[in-house]
XYZ file of C-alpha atoms in Angstrom:
786
model
C 93.096 -50.445 -181.871
C 96.206 -50.238 -179.680
C 94.493 -52.186 -176.863
C 93.369 -54.873 -179.283
C 96.873 -55.211 -180.683
C 98.360 -55.356 -177.171
C 95.987 -58.201 -176.261
C 96.772 -59.977 -179.499
C 100.470 -59.457 -178.801
C 100.234 -61.346 -175.525
C 98.357 -64.180 -177.244
C 100.932 -64.236 -180.029
C 103.797 -64.419 -177.526
C 102.080 -67.252 -175.634
C 101.586 -69.165 -178.869
C 105.232 -68.752 -179.809
C 106.309 -69.867 -176.346
C 104.130 -72.969 -176.611
C 105.611 -73.846 -180.016
C 109.151 -73.441 -178.711
C 108.405 -75.604 -175.664
C 106.932 -78.278 -177.931
C 110.122 -78.287 -179.987
C 112.313 -78.506 -176.890
C 110.270 -81.457 -175.641
C 109.909 -83.522 -178.793
C 112.312 -82.586 -181.612
C 114.875 -85.340 -182.327
C 117.669 -82.944 -183.356
C 119.746 -81.672 -180.409
C 120.780 -78.505 -182.297
C 117.149 -77.661 -183.045
C 116.251 -78.256 -179.384
C 119.067 -75.951 -178.281
C 117.852 -73.152 -180.563
C 114.304 -73.697 -179.315
C 115.493 -73.369 -175.707
C 116.907 -69.932 -176.540
C 113.534 -68.992 -178.056
C 111.779 -70.178 -174.903
C 113.900 -67.811 -172.823
C 113.202 -64.927 -175.229
C 109.435 -65.403 -175.186
C 109.387 -65.811 -171.418
C 111.229 -62.500 -171.169
C 108.679 -60.870 -173.513
C 105.720 -62.090 -171.488
C 107.334 -61.252 -168.153
C 108.136 -57.730 -169.336
C 104.590 -57.182 -170.603
C 103.025 -58.484 -167.380
C 105.271 -56.355 -165.162
C 104.815 -53.222 -167.275
C 108.488 -53.006 -168.245
C 107.730 -53.511 -171.934
C 105.341 -51.419 -174.029
C 104.195 -53.202 -177.185
C 104.219 -50.980 -180.269
C 106.472 -48.253 -178.859
C 109.657 -46.969 -180.460
C 111.183 -47.209 -176.969
C 109.509 -50.386 -175.674
C 111.904 -50.923 -172.735
C 111.330 -48.575 -169.835
C 114.044 -45.994 -169.104
C 116.055 -46.998 -172.178
C 117.148 -44.648 -174.993
C 115.868 -45.469 -178.481
C 119.405 -46.009 -179.781
C 120.106 -49.046 -177.566
C 120.147 -52.198 -179.690
C 117.432 -54.470 -178.302
C 117.024 -58.198 -178.534
C 113.896 -58.556 -180.674
C 111.911 -61.788 -181.007
C 109.881 -62.853 -184.038
C 107.153 -60.384 -184.923
C 109.028 -57.341 -183.581
C 108.573 -58.020 -179.846
C 111.347 -56.652 -177.618
C 112.464 -59.090 -174.910
C 113.851 -56.370 -172.643
C 117.425 -57.575 -173.113
C 120.194 -55.616 -174.864
C 122.456 -57.157 -177.511
C 125.499 -55.289 -176.191
C 124.829 -56.635 -172.705
C 124.945 -60.278 -171.601
C 127.860 -62.339 -170.268
C 131.410 -61.179 -170.965
C 132.784 -62.356 -174.301
C 136.140 -64.124 -174.527
C 138.003 -61.011 -175.620
C 136.462 -59.057 -172.710
C 137.482 -61.703 -170.174
C 141.026 -61.694 -171.526
C 141.242 -57.899 -171.353
C 139.737 -57.783 -167.874
C 142.406 -60.168 -166.609
C 145.080 -57.733 -167.778
C 143.613 -54.667 -166.070
C 145.146 -53.408 -162.877
C 143.227 -53.099 -159.623
C 143.194 -49.295 -159.898
C 140.629 -49.275 -162.742
C 137.312 -48.068 -161.240
C 133.876 -49.529 -161.859
C 131.064 -51.366 -160.056
C 130.697 -54.125 -162.689
C 133.237 -55.883 -164.922
C 131.792 -54.173 -167.976
C 131.926 -50.746 -166.356
C 135.606 -51.325 -165.554
C 136.242 -52.275 -169.197
C 134.334 -49.228 -170.477
C 136.095 -46.818 -168.126
C 139.474 -48.244 -169.072
C 138.607 -47.877 -172.784
C 137.587 -44.263 -172.080
C 140.869 -43.504 -170.280
C 143.851 -41.887 -171.984
C 145.534 -45.268 -172.327
C 142.404 -46.962 -173.639
C 141.562 -44.210 -176.130
C 145.116 -44.271 -177.474
C 144.804 -48.020 -177.989
C 141.476 -47.537 -179.780
C 143.007 -44.843 -182.011
C 145.764 -47.257 -183.021
C 143.227 -50.043 -183.639
C 141.087 -47.794 -185.852
C 144.161 -46.633 -187.784
C 145.326 -50.215 -188.369
C 141.870 -51.558 -189.303
C 141.797 -53.986 -186.358
C 138.442 -52.958 -184.835
C 135.631 -55.504 -185.188
C 132.244 -53.840 -184.647
C 129.477 -56.463 -184.516
C 126.879 -54.521 -182.498
C 126.447 -50.752 -183.127
C 127.305 -49.832 -179.529
C 130.783 -51.343 -179.965
C 131.649 -48.438 -182.257
C 130.861 -45.723 -179.700
C 134.193 -45.381 -177.869
C 136.229 -45.772 -181.088
C 134.261 -42.752 -182.355
C 135.240 -40.861 -179.184
C 138.867 -41.714 -179.971
C 138.459 -40.472 -183.546
C 136.837 -37.229 -182.400
C 139.741 -36.533 -180.044
C 142.169 -37.397 -182.831
C 140.384 -34.782 -184.983
C 140.643 -32.233 -182.131
C 136.862 -32.214 -181.558
C 137.146 -32.372 -177.803
C 133.754 -30.915 -176.881
C 131.880 -33.378 -179.146
C 133.872 -36.247 -177.631
C 133.023 -35.165 -174.082
C 129.324 -34.751 -174.935
C 129.260 -38.254 -176.387
C 130.987 -39.687 -173.306
C 128.411 -37.991 -171.088
C 125.585 -39.636 -173.049
C 127.185 -43.076 -172.848
C 128.137 -42.888 -169.157
C 124.758 -43.937 -167.615
C 124.862 -47.292 -169.415
C 128.553 -48.101 -169.112
C 127.868 -50.556 -166.311
C 125.799 -52.677 -168.729
C 126.661 -52.133 -172.391
C 129.754 -52.938 -174.405
C 130.871 -49.619 -175.934
C 134.216 -50.967 -177.165
C 134.988 -53.421 -180.002
C 137.082 -56.534 -180.159
C 140.576 -55.607 -181.309
C 141.794 -58.231 -183.751
C 145.370 -59.240 -184.355
C 145.286 -58.522 -188.095
C 143.735 -55.710 -190.165
C 140.542 -56.210 -192.103
C 140.434 -54.880 -195.636
C 137.483 -52.795 -196.759
C 134.620 -54.876 -198.170
C 134.173 -54.197 -201.876
C 132.505 -57.518 -202.711
C 129.555 -59.295 -201.144
C 129.695 -62.305 -198.855
C 126.393 -64.037 -198.150
C 127.543 -65.456 -194.810
C 130.707 -65.138 -192.687
C 133.196 -67.973 -192.991
C 132.827 -69.026 -189.352
C 129.018 -69.176 -189.687
C 129.234 -71.393 -192.787
C 131.786 -73.606 -191.028
C 129.516 -74.000 -188.000
C 126.548 -74.820 -190.237
C 128.497 -77.612 -191.954
C 129.663 -78.951 -188.591
C 126.019 -79.220 -187.526
C 125.030 -81.454 -190.455
C 123.692 -84.752 -189.107
C 123.016 -87.995 -190.993
C 119.484 -88.429 -192.258
C 117.692 -90.858 -189.972
C 116.589 -93.126 -192.812
C 120.069 -93.289 -194.308
C 121.684 -94.024 -190.947
C 119.075 -96.717 -190.270
C 119.735 -98.278 -193.675
C 123.478 -98.367 -192.972
C 122.826 -100.138 -189.680
C 120.563 -102.629 -191.373
C 123.055 -103.365 -194.173
C 126.243 -103.227 -192.151
C 125.201 -104.708 -188.798
C 121.992 -106.704 -188.925
C 122.271 -108.415 -192.318
C 125.596 -110.087 -191.369
C 123.945 -111.135 -188.106
C 121.012 -112.481 -190.109
C 123.262 -114.600 -192.341
C 124.938 -116.075 -189.242
C 121.502 -116.786 -187.742
C 120.362 -118.602 -190.891
C 123.620 -120.619 -190.907
C 123.148 -121.645 -187.263
C 119.669 -123.009 -187.997
C 120.729 -124.690 -191.258
C 123.295 -126.646 -189.249
C 120.349 -128.438 -187.528
C 118.670 -129.443 -190.839
C 118.765 -133.129 -191.796
C 118.761 -133.324 -195.582
C 118.494 -130.595 -198.205
C 118.097 -127.001 -197.025
C 114.446 -125.878 -196.947
C 113.368 -124.030 -200.084
C 110.241 -122.873 -201.880
C 108.847 -125.126 -204.609
C 108.399 -123.409 -207.956
C 106.216 -124.272 -210.941
C 107.639 -124.806 -214.409
C 107.041 -121.144 -215.255
C 109.080 -120.039 -212.210
C 106.157 -118.937 -210.056
C 105.806 -120.134 -206.477
C 103.821 -123.333 -205.988
C 101.058 -122.940 -203.428
C 98.841 -125.340 -201.471
C 95.059 -125.319 -201.271
C 95.182 -122.544 -198.668
C 97.302 -120.375 -200.970
C 100.455 -120.778 -198.856
C 103.851 -121.359 -200.535
C 104.896 -125.032 -200.512
C 108.162 -125.705 -198.694
C 110.439 -128.568 -199.751
C 113.653 -129.894 -198.229
C 114.660 -131.031 -194.783
C 113.464 -129.996 -191.346
C 115.434 -128.023 -188.772
C 115.971 -129.430 -185.281
C 116.812 -132.946 -186.540
C 120.502 -132.888 -185.651
C 122.712 -130.862 -183.295
C 126.378 -130.218 -184.168
C 128.812 -130.153 -181.261
C 129.532 -126.428 -181.775
C 125.868 -125.444 -181.897
C 125.502 -124.409 -178.239
C 128.574 -122.152 -178.418
C 127.524 -120.685 -181.766
C 124.053 -119.966 -180.385
C 125.374 -118.319 -177.209
C 127.860 -116.164 -179.116
C 125.226 -115.041 -181.596
C 122.850 -114.017 -178.823
C 125.621 -112.033 -177.124
C 126.499 -110.293 -180.406
C 122.842 -109.535 -181.072
C 122.324 -107.956 -177.650
C 125.449 -105.820 -178.134
C 124.163 -104.711 -181.553
C 120.796 -103.750 -180.071
C 122.500 -101.607 -177.422
C 124.796 -99.806 -179.863
C 122.698 -99.700 -183.051
C 119.069 -98.830 -182.353
C 118.231 -96.691 -185.382
C 116.591 -99.479 -187.401
C 113.858 -101.803 -186.189
C 113.170 -103.932 -189.271
C 114.767 -106.974 -187.645
C 112.269 -106.701 -184.763
C 109.189 -106.795 -186.981
C 107.016 -109.700 -185.652
C 106.500 -111.175 -189.144
C 110.090 -110.856 -190.336
C 112.143 -113.998 -190.936
C 114.886 -112.475 -188.757
C 112.528 -112.158 -185.807
C 111.080 -115.666 -186.274
C 114.521 -117.276 -186.332
C 115.845 -115.133 -183.473
C 112.837 -115.824 -181.258
C 113.131 -119.549 -181.915
C 116.864 -119.480 -181.114
C 116.203 -117.829 -177.745
C 113.655 -120.576 -176.824
C 115.634 -123.559 -178.040
C 119.025 -124.175 -176.395
C 119.351 -127.637 -178.044
C 116.010 -129.351 -177.630
C 113.523 -129.356 -180.508
C 110.692 -130.219 -178.167
C 110.935 -126.721 -176.721
C 109.570 -125.386 -180.010
C 107.229 -128.191 -181.019
C 106.319 -129.036 -184.587
C 104.570 -125.677 -185.069
C 107.625 -123.696 -183.969
C 109.968 -125.797 -186.118
C 107.565 -125.365 -189.027
C 107.829 -121.578 -188.701
C 111.634 -121.857 -188.638
C 111.487 -124.082 -191.755
C 109.263 -121.537 -193.573
C 111.593 -118.675 -192.588
C 114.666 -120.567 -193.851
C 112.880 -121.474 -197.084
C 111.807 -117.864 -197.592
C 115.269 -116.321 -197.273
C 116.995 -119.099 -199.265
C 114.363 -118.907 -201.994
C 114.870 -115.160 -202.398
C 118.615 -114.759 -201.920
C 120.201 -118.222 -201.954
C 122.138 -120.038 -199.275
C 124.354 -118.064 -196.887
C 127.808 -117.581 -198.357
C 126.668 -118.850 -201.756
C 127.860 -116.941 -204.835
C 124.373 -115.436 -205.299
C 124.095 -114.275 -201.699
C 127.730 -113.131 -201.515
C 127.237 -110.912 -204.566
C 124.196 -109.321 -202.945
C 125.931 -108.871 -199.600
C 128.991 -107.406 -201.303
C 126.908 -104.710 -202.973
C 125.065 -104.035 -199.702
C 128.366 -103.807 -197.815
C 129.634 -101.338 -200.387
C 126.564 -99.178 -199.835
C 126.913 -99.445 -196.056
C 130.594 -98.510 -196.199
C 130.020 -95.481 -198.422
C 130.672 -92.253 -196.520
C 127.654 -90.410 -195.240
C 127.050 -86.957 -196.657
C 127.321 -85.706 -193.085
C 130.884 -87.104 -192.941
C 131.770 -85.217 -196.116
C 130.177 -82.040 -194.756
C 132.434 -82.353 -191.710
C 135.490 -82.811 -193.953
C 134.600 -79.575 -195.711
C 133.997 -77.834 -192.364
C 137.452 -78.895 -191.157
C 138.999 -77.433 -194.315
C 137.171 -74.138 -193.830
C 138.120 -73.970 -190.151
C 141.793 -73.770 -191.128
C 141.231 -70.640 -193.260
C 140.999 -66.967 -192.336
C 139.079 -66.249 -195.548
C 137.858 -68.207 -198.560
C 139.048 -66.489 -201.745
C 137.639 -69.144 -204.073
C 135.664 -72.356 -203.676
C 138.412 -74.243 -205.553
C 140.582 -73.902 -202.440
C 138.408 -76.428 -200.573
C 136.628 -78.315 -203.365
C 139.079 -81.155 -203.964
C 138.303 -84.828 -203.259
C 138.850 -86.298 -199.782
C 142.464 -87.148 -198.950
C 143.611 -90.249 -197.093
C 143.956 -88.642 -193.668
C 140.844 -86.429 -193.566
C 138.125 -88.789 -192.288
C 138.190 -92.475 -191.308
C 134.765 -93.105 -192.878
C 135.488 -91.252 -196.135
C 137.811 -93.088 -198.562
C 140.460 -91.072 -200.352
C 139.196 -89.725 -203.656
C 135.575 -89.292 -202.530
C 134.098 -86.115 -204.016
C 132.547 -83.443 -201.787
C 128.814 -83.215 -202.659
C 127.895 -80.198 -204.756
C 125.227 -79.036 -202.308
C 127.822 -78.614 -199.553
C 130.197 -76.780 -201.875
C 127.328 -74.394 -202.619
C 126.894 -73.822 -198.889
C 130.613 -73.112 -198.594
C 130.475 -70.729 -201.532
C 128.243 -68.480 -199.432
C 131.464 -67.470 -197.662
C 133.210 -66.417 -200.896
C 133.190 -62.671 -201.544
C 131.974 -62.013 -205.091
C 130.156 -59.332 -207.116
C 126.480 -58.981 -206.261
C 125.289 -59.777 -209.774
C 127.416 -62.931 -209.928
C 125.890 -64.287 -206.723
C 122.392 -63.609 -208.059
C 123.220 -65.227 -211.413
C 124.593 -68.354 -209.719
C 121.458 -68.705 -207.604
C 123.273 -68.170 -204.306
C 121.153 -65.109 -203.566
C 117.830 -66.870 -203.700
C 115.329 -64.139 -202.854
C 114.864 -60.425 -202.449
C 115.091 -60.978 -198.681
C 118.556 -62.531 -199.029
C 119.554 -59.673 -201.334
C 118.457 -57.232 -198.630
C 120.497 -59.063 -195.996
C 123.767 -58.818 -197.948
C 123.258 -55.359 -199.410
C 124.517 -53.469 -196.306
C 127.989 -54.778 -197.156
C 127.862 -52.486 -200.196
C 125.685 -49.668 -198.890
C 127.893 -49.349 -195.815
C 130.823 -48.530 -198.087
C 128.702 -46.032 -200.034
C 127.455 -44.424 -196.812
C 131.014 -44.088 -195.523
C 132.433 -42.651 -198.742
C 132.142 -39.066 -197.522
C 134.939 -39.467 -194.972
C 138.360 -38.570 -196.296
C 140.190 -40.623 -193.659
C 140.236 -44.312 -194.782
C 140.351 -45.547 -191.184
C 137.321 -43.472 -190.204
C 135.590 -44.625 -193.386
C 136.093 -48.275 -192.368
C 134.841 -47.647 -188.821
C 131.707 -45.882 -190.072
C 131.041 -48.710 -192.556
C 131.265 -51.294 -189.769
C 128.860 -49.305 -187.567
C 126.472 -48.937 -190.513
C 126.532 -52.676 -191.302
C 126.070 -53.565 -187.629
C 123.103 -51.186 -187.387
C 121.452 -52.773 -190.425
C 121.534 -56.092 -188.610
C 119.180 -54.678 -185.957
C 115.763 -56.312 -186.085
C 112.783 -54.012 -186.562
C 110.319 -53.406 -183.754
C 106.569 -53.796 -183.917
C 105.404 -50.127 -183.987
C 102.021 -48.458 -183.572
C 100.706 -44.884 -183.787
C 102.654 -44.195 -187.014
C 105.962 -44.299 -185.165
C 109.078 -44.796 -187.253
C 111.892 -47.241 -186.672
C 115.100 -46.019 -185.065
C 117.407 -44.674 -187.772
C 121.172 -44.686 -188.026
C 121.185 -40.953 -187.310
C 119.601 -41.659 -183.910
C 122.886 -43.160 -182.745
C 124.682 -40.319 -180.918
C 128.136 -41.521 -182.012
C 127.027 -41.481 -185.664
C 125.625 -37.960 -185.311
C 128.894 -36.858 -183.728
C 130.804 -37.966 -186.843
C 128.705 -36.007 -189.354
C 130.787 -32.789 -189.144
C 133.760 -34.816 -190.395
C 131.948 -35.865 -193.545
C 132.544 -33.975 -196.795
C 130.322 -33.805 -199.867
C 131.864 -35.236 -203.039
C 129.928 -35.335 -206.353
C 131.667 -38.617 -207.163
C 130.209 -40.157 -204.023
C 126.749 -38.978 -205.046
C 127.131 -40.569 -208.468
C 128.475 -43.787 -206.979
C 125.402 -44.046 -204.733
C 123.126 -43.589 -207.730
C 124.961 -46.264 -209.703
C 124.729 -48.749 -206.846
C 121.027 -48.010 -206.419
C 120.428 -48.565 -210.135
C 122.263 -51.904 -210.014
C 120.287 -53.056 -206.984
C 116.953 -52.064 -208.528
C 117.796 -53.814 -211.806
C 118.779 -56.977 -209.945
C 115.596 -56.876 -207.889
C 113.324 -56.485 -210.907
C 115.094 -59.015 -213.112
C 116.026 -61.696 -210.549
C 112.883 -61.573 -208.400
C 110.159 -60.040 -210.603
C 107.363 -61.932 -208.844
C 107.886 -60.515 -205.347
C 107.124 -57.302 -203.554
C 110.230 -55.376 -202.586
C 110.676 -56.452 -198.926
C 110.964 -53.777 -196.269
C 114.678 -54.333 -195.484
C 115.450 -53.852 -199.177
C 113.259 -50.724 -199.304
C 115.289 -49.388 -196.364
C 118.581 -49.938 -198.179
C 117.208 -48.372 -201.374
C 116.034 -45.341 -199.408
C 119.480 -44.998 -197.809
C 121.158 -45.136 -201.223
C 118.664 -42.640 -202.627
C 119.430 -40.228 -199.787
C 123.155 -40.574 -200.439
C 122.504 -40.039 -204.160
C 120.497 -36.896 -203.315
C 117.367 -38.285 -204.994
C 113.911 -37.227 -203.825
C 112.421 -40.712 -203.897
C 109.154 -41.569 -202.142
C 109.415 -45.251 -201.221
C 106.655 -46.910 -199.218
C 106.984 -49.819 -196.791
C 104.783 -52.886 -196.596
C 102.578 -52.563 -193.491
C 101.448 -55.594 -191.511
C 97.662 -55.921 -191.571
C 97.438 -56.552 -187.832
C 99.134 -53.259 -186.893
C 97.688 -50.975 -189.600
C 96.475 -47.757 -187.971
C 93.957 -46.840 -190.682
C 95.789 -44.060 -192.514
C 98.824 -43.292 -194.643
C 101.512 -40.639 -194.739
C 101.769 -38.281 -197.757
C 104.435 -40.305 -199.563
C 101.783 -42.864 -200.543
C 99.973 -40.162 -202.543
C 103.247 -39.119 -204.182
C 103.907 -42.703 -205.264
C 100.334 -43.064 -206.531
C 100.716 -39.884 -208.607
C 103.790 -41.400 -210.283
C 101.781 -44.543 -211.067
C 99.055 -42.476 -212.719
C 101.664 -40.537 -214.665
C 103.508 -43.573 -216.032
C 100.768 -46.211 -216.348
C 97.552 -44.199 -216.544
C 96.626 -45.460 -220.033
C 97.756 -49.096 -219.845
C 96.289 -52.506 -219.143
C 97.403 -52.131 -215.520
C 95.306 -49.001 -215.064
C 92.282 -50.609 -216.740
C 92.625 -53.948 -214.933
C 92.776 -52.327 -211.501
C 90.530 -49.412 -212.467
C 92.991 -46.754 -211.290
C 91.001 -43.667 -210.219
C 91.780 -39.989 -210.189
C 93.174 -39.249 -206.763
C 90.884 -37.217 -204.469
C 92.004 -33.735 -203.408
C 94.637 -33.783 -200.736
C 93.334 -32.759 -197.317
C 96.391 -32.679 -195.002
C 95.720 -34.046 -191.560
C 97.803 -35.054 -188.580
C 97.738 -38.074 -186.295
C 100.144 -38.902 -183.495
C 102.220 -35.875 -184.526
C 102.681 -37.112 -188.113
C 101.308 -35.702 -191.374
C 98.698 -38.072 -192.786
C 96.547 -38.332 -195.900
C 93.101 -39.478 -194.774
C 91.603 -38.818 -198.232
C 93.984 -41.390 -199.755
C 93.139 -43.827 -196.939
C 89.413 -43.345 -197.549
C 89.929 -44.104 -201.246
C 91.723 -47.343 -200.370
C 88.940 -48.339 -197.953
C 86.266 -47.685 -200.555
C 88.135 -49.758 -203.166
C 88.731 -52.563 -200.638
C 84.963 -53.242 -200.432
C 85.390 -55.478 -203.491
C 87.246 -57.941 -201.222
C 84.158 -58.323 -199.021
C 83.143 -57.289 -195.536
C 82.608 -60.630 -193.802
C 86.158 -61.405 -192.743
C 88.149 -60.456 -189.669
C 89.418 -56.949 -189.039
C 92.880 -58.177 -190.033
C 91.572 -59.366 -193.417
C 89.754 -56.061 -193.930
C 92.952 -54.168 -193.116
C 94.835 -56.395 -195.554
C 92.380 -55.557 -198.327
C 92.883 -51.818 -197.693
C 96.670 -52.202 -197.716
C 96.542 -54.182 -200.940
C 94.706 -51.297 -202.584
C 97.442 -48.922 -201.418
C 99.985 -51.215 -203.083
C 97.955 -51.297 -206.284
C 97.708 -47.504 -206.412
C 101.473 -47.088 -205.808
C 102.759 -50.249 -207.606
C 104.606 -50.701 -204.302
C 107.571 -48.617 -205.479
C 108.070 -50.033 -208.997
C 106.828 -46.891 -210.766
C 108.669 -44.509 -208.408
C 111.982 -46.324 -208.883
C 111.547 -46.596 -212.638
C 110.788 -42.881 -213.078
C 113.417 -41.534 -210.685
C 116.199 -43.753 -212.061
C 115.072 -43.420 -215.680
C 114.572 -47.166 -216.084
C 111.286 -47.061 -217.979
C 112.857 -47.951 -221.362
C 114.713 -50.908 -219.846
C 111.559 -52.181 -218.178
C 109.667 -51.724 -221.449
C 112.215 -53.956 -223.196
C 112.262 -56.581 -220.436
C 108.577 -56.353 -219.528
C 107.127 -59.210 -221.636
C 109.772 -61.727 -220.556
C 109.426 -60.741 -216.880
C 105.641 -61.085 -217.125
C 105.975 -64.592 -218.585
C 108.327 -65.592 -215.779
C 105.714 -64.422 -213.298
C 103.079 -66.483 -215.093
C 105.248 -69.595 -214.690
C 105.694 -68.770 -211.013
C 101.919 -68.438 -210.544
C 101.168 -71.755 -212.262
C 103.838 -73.531 -210.208
C 102.682 -72.126 -206.867
C 98.979 -72.548 -207.553
C 99.685 -76.139 -208.577
C 101.324 -77.032 -205.276
C 99.310 -78.623 -202.480
C 99.500 -76.291 -199.489
C 99.636 -78.242 -196.205
C 97.296 -76.012 -194.196
C 94.898 -73.065 -194.403
C 97.515 -70.440 -193.500
C 99.820 -71.757 -196.222
C 96.988 -71.548 -198.749
C 96.303 -67.935 -197.781
C 100.006 -67.116 -198.164
C 100.075 -68.809 -201.558
C 97.064 -66.773 -202.711
C 98.640 -63.472 -201.665
C 102.024 -64.280 -203.198
C 100.531 -65.318 -206.529
C 98.233 -62.269 -206.585
C 101.273 -60.040 -206.042
C 103.113 -61.891 -208.837
C 100.109 -61.333 -211.146
C 100.127 -57.621 -210.303
C 103.868 -57.407 -210.974
C 103.338 -59.144 -214.318
C 100.755 -56.526 -215.338
C 103.087 -53.724 -214.217
C 105.915 -55.009 -216.413
C 103.556 -55.609 -219.335
C 102.250 -52.071 -218.983
C 105.724 -50.542 -219.181
C 106.166 -52.352 -222.491
C 102.679 -51.353 -223.622
C 103.226 -47.677 -222.755
C 106.469 -47.598 -224.760
C 104.904 -49.218 -227.812
C 101.642 -47.273 -228.128
C 99.539 -47.786 -230.182
C 101.139 -51.193 -230.935
C 101.282 -51.857 -227.205
C 97.996 -53.759 -227.250
C 99.718 -56.463 -229.313
C 102.075 -57.100 -226.382
C 99.158 -57.782 -224.050
C 97.437 -59.981 -226.657
C 100.615 -62.031 -227.073
C 100.833 -62.504 -223.325
C 97.216 -63.643 -223.008
C 97.705 -66.044 -225.939
C 100.778 -67.532 -224.258
C 98.886 -67.726 -220.966
C 96.044 -69.588 -222.666
C 98.473 -72.168 -224.062
C 100.269 -72.553 -220.707
C 97.003 -72.912 -218.816
C 95.725 -75.545 -221.253
C 98.699 -77.753 -220.292
C 97.815 -77.726 -216.593
C 95.844 -80.468 -214.799
C 92.093 -79.976 -215.180
C 91.370 -78.927 -211.552
C 94.031 -76.204 -211.703
C 92.978 -75.149 -215.193
C 89.344 -74.787 -214.138
C 90.301 -72.830 -211.028
C 92.531 -70.340 -212.898
C 90.436 -69.954 -216.026
C 88.467 -66.922 -214.676
C 91.810 -65.193 -214.080
C 92.713 -65.401 -217.760
C 89.195 -64.502 -218.926
C 89.291 -61.360 -216.792
C 92.536 -60.151 -218.383
C 91.269 -60.948 -221.884
C 88.104 -58.945 -221.264
C 90.114 -55.953 -220.026
C 92.440 -56.188 -223.030
C 89.355 -56.159 -225.266
C 88.135 -52.901 -223.702
C 85.631 -54.351 -221.253
C 85.668 -53.763 -217.497
C 84.981 -55.398 -214.166
C 81.867 -54.658 -212.142
C 81.939 -53.550 -208.499
C 82.370 -57.188 -207.450
C 85.424 -57.705 -209.673
C 83.595 -59.796 -212.313
C 83.638 -59.354 -216.082
C 81.012 -60.155 -218.684
C 82.672 -63.405 -219.830
C 82.935 -64.857 -216.340
C 86.375 -63.431 -215.630
C 87.544 -62.337 -212.186
C 89.914 -59.661 -210.944
C 92.690 -61.331 -208.967
C 93.240 -59.775 -205.544
C 95.311 -61.419 -202.833
C 93.194 -60.436 -199.826
C 89.600 -61.416 -199.234
C 87.378 -60.506 -196.287
C 85.456 -63.748 -196.636
C 85.920 -66.805 -198.857
C 88.320 -66.223 -201.762
C 87.104 -67.433 -205.149
C 90.522 -68.967 -205.869
C 90.965 -70.702 -202.514
C 91.786 -74.356 -203.209
C 89.867 -76.952 -201.293
């Protein structure tokens, strides 16, 4: 298994490298190309490290001769590149500090000199003052190491400080063990900010005009005025009435026997005003300048366009009609008749009204201009207390292309609001936290404060919270052989602080309250999704702080599944049986009695092979014809079914079963709407269709979980809740387009049969033609759209 995954890892890295190179070569956006270039370097480093044996795929310590606590640069998929995040070129604050150091500071590299200075008496005193004043900025976990040494010495824990220094010393020539010291203190974070102010500002600065909009502005503002001048130049050569299109009495175009519009009026090329040569030459110069400076639109170059016909004729005819011949002049006459017939003569009231409206559209500020106005406003702030501070209309001096009074588009104000610190629930309610993954990314701002609550010293509390938040930003590694990710306690400077922590019952209760709030938000805001691994990690950390014995399981990738589970999966499955053993969920998924536990060990970890064997046996329903990855996925899905992927464990431990019973029917209906919407979308490729199937199957499972909480609370009336849901589902499905309705009908029939006391056979089929909905299939899935 490990060898197969290692080979697949190299193929995966090569594929990612190829995609990044393709983006660098062909993407029109310079910012996207720049980000792709960074990815190219990362994937080259991954492949080089694998080929040279410096990187071990799947290991907890993938970089040779490197402690597990070092923060690694990790590419997509959990591949270490071999580079360290606390390494790299000197940052601005390091360069400035280095320039102030005397020549007597030892060290072989600039970073070693900076580390040794920070570890000196003078440097540690400075770090103590910075910690006390709240001016440390820890962005990578290693940057908190020497401040911790300073705190330990301040607390008279000299031996612990010296031990920590000894552990850091071998890497001082490479890693940044000191923070940036800011000029102003930073208050403790009690609210949640989705993105830092500087990151939001940079994102708004990067907004570029949409290509189609920019091309339209060129066409309206540059080439249409040129077109009107071109038409005027040719009309000056017409003897008689301007060419026009004859119309019938009913207003339709008159056509000849060949079906071509009939042109009336004079012919061009019959007279030549004295200014014509100069007008022609100037127009051609202006046109060439426009082509050099405004190349986004090409409509004027279309071979059949009137613009191109008139321009081409002008280039060939300095002042002699014979250069064009009757055929060429006829094409000019048709082009003049066409534009005059549609829009009137140049500078006529009809055409001026049209051009005025087009000029107004062309002069309107681009959304990109308004995004840059907002970015400039944000750049002047140290923090954004409220969106109202930057939401006003454009003022006269803010942007030359944005008239005073222009409103900032709502979508950019929403982007800016990501930098406003607000309560977690408020951000979810306003739709700024858009998924459980985003919730997981912002949660460390709260959990870091909870984790640090045990320190009596406010300054130490702030330092610990910053280290915690920085650690949570570490990307997870791809791991094999049941290895576990590096934990916060693996950081030697965090372990050194533990003796300074005190136990306070209020802190325990606060952790429980935060965990309850997070779980409620997850279930109510994102009821259709599995709890993502980063969010599981934060919940587990809060549970530990709350002194709760909570068995939470992670989602395992199918391509690295090692074929067994640890004992916590059985514990979670036992909770599921206890809470939902006599509900529609248990009957729909045919929840079994768990086999006797036979403790085993693999790779030095306790495992439960009996539970794994049960999952494998149940996964046979998904088929046996697919790839080994699909077969693994089917086994893992069964483990999620048996454990409800943490829903039952969280509900029981936090005593949320009554709340979920009350909310269950409405959450289930929301999931049904999600399923219909996603199944109704046209997925662009096979992989997207597979992802859609899995996500909707998980949403269906979540719906049955929530229904079953309501059913369990209302026994024996609980069956009415399921019947009401199936009746609503029948109505909703009847409103869908026929292809979607026919595809999903077996899904509804299967649930109705289970609700009526029937059951599925070993292939997941019911007597009425219903089907059990699983997300994974080792072979063709019955719900796979064509």
